[in-house]
XYZ file of C-alpha atoms in Angstrom:
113
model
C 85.733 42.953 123.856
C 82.613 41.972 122.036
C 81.787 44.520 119.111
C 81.912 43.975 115.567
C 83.529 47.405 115.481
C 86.118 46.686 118.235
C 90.090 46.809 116.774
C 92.858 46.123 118.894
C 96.048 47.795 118.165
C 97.569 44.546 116.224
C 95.105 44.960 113.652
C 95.755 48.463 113.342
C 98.238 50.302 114.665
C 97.093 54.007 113.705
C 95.482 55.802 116.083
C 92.608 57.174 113.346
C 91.271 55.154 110.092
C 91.623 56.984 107.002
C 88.536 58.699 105.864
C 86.066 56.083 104.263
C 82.515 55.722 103.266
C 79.759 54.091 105.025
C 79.083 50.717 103.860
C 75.617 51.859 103.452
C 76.443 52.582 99.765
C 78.639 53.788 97.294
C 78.391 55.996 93.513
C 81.614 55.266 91.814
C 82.834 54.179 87.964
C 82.760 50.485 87.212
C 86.488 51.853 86.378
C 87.018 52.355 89.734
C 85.558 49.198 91.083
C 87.690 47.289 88.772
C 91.076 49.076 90.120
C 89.459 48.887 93.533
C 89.178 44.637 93.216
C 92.718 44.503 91.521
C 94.662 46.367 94.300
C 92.725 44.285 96.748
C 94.112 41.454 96.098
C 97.512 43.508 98.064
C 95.762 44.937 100.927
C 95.452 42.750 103.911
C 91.823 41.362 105.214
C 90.302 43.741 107.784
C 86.613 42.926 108.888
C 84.950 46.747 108.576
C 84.431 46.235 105.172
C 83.536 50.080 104.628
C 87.178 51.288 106.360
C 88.497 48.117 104.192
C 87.502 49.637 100.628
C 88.985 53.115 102.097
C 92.581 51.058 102.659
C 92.328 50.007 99.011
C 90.992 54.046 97.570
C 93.994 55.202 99.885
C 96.758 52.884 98.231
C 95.191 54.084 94.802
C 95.232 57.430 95.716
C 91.520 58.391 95.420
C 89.986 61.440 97.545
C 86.363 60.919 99.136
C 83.421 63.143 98.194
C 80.470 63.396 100.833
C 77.362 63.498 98.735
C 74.179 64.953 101.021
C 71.326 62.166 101.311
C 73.563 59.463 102.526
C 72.379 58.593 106.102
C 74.244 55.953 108.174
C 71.200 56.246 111.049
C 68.025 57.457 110.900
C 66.465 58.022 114.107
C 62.872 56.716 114.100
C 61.295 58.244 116.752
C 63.412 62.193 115.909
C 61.631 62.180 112.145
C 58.165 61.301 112.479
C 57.558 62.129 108.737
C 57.711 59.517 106.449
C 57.218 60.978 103.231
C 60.999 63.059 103.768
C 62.785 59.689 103.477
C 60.650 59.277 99.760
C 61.846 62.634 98.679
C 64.762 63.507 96.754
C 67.068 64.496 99.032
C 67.266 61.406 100.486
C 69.332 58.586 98.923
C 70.560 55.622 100.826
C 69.731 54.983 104.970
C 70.159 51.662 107.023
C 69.885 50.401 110.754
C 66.244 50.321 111.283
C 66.946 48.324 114.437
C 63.861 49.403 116.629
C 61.163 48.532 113.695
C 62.505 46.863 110.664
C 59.104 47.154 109.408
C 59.418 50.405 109.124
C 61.014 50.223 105.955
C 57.730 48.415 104.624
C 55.739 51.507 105.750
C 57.967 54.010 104.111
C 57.750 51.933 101.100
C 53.785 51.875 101.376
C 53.502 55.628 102.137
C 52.062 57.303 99.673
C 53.636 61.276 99.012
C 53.236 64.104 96.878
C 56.760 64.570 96.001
């Protein structure tokens, strides 16, 4: 199977990751970066990085918090209005795949926020 996402049942045996974060960002402590990169050096490679770093918060014992404005996919043509992705309540979004320029003309809009 050809998908960057694809994980046979060698790899991982579960039937359901662990929660984790999308690796389109992360707030955290430099403390808990630094015990993150320690107890890596223990948890086996696995290529989704994002499901990787949840491995390594699991075998510290760390809980997840969702915190609103994170957006794993924005639809371009749903949300014609570009001045909502400069406002506040919007923090970190990725996979521009139709346009990437489109992240040159949200940075060029200019909004009354």
């Amino acid at each position: 199977i050809k998908s960057k996402y694809y994980v046979s049942h060698v790899e991982y045996p579960r039937k359901r990751f662990p929660g984790y974060c999308s690796g389109t960002g992360y707030v955290t402590s430099i403390n808990v970066v630094k015990q993150v990169i320690e107890v890596s050096r223990n948890i086996p490679f696995f290529h989704l990085e994002d499901v990787y770093i949840a491995f390594c918060l699991d075998h510290l014992n760390f809980t997840l918090q969702n915190i609103e404005g994170f957006n794993t996919v924005y639809d371009e043509d749903e949300h014609a209005d570009l001045c909502e992705l400069k406002s506040n309540s919007v923090l970190v979004v990725h996979n521009f795949k139709k346009r990437p320029s489109f992240i040159k003309e949200i940075w060029n809009k200019h909004c009354d926020i």
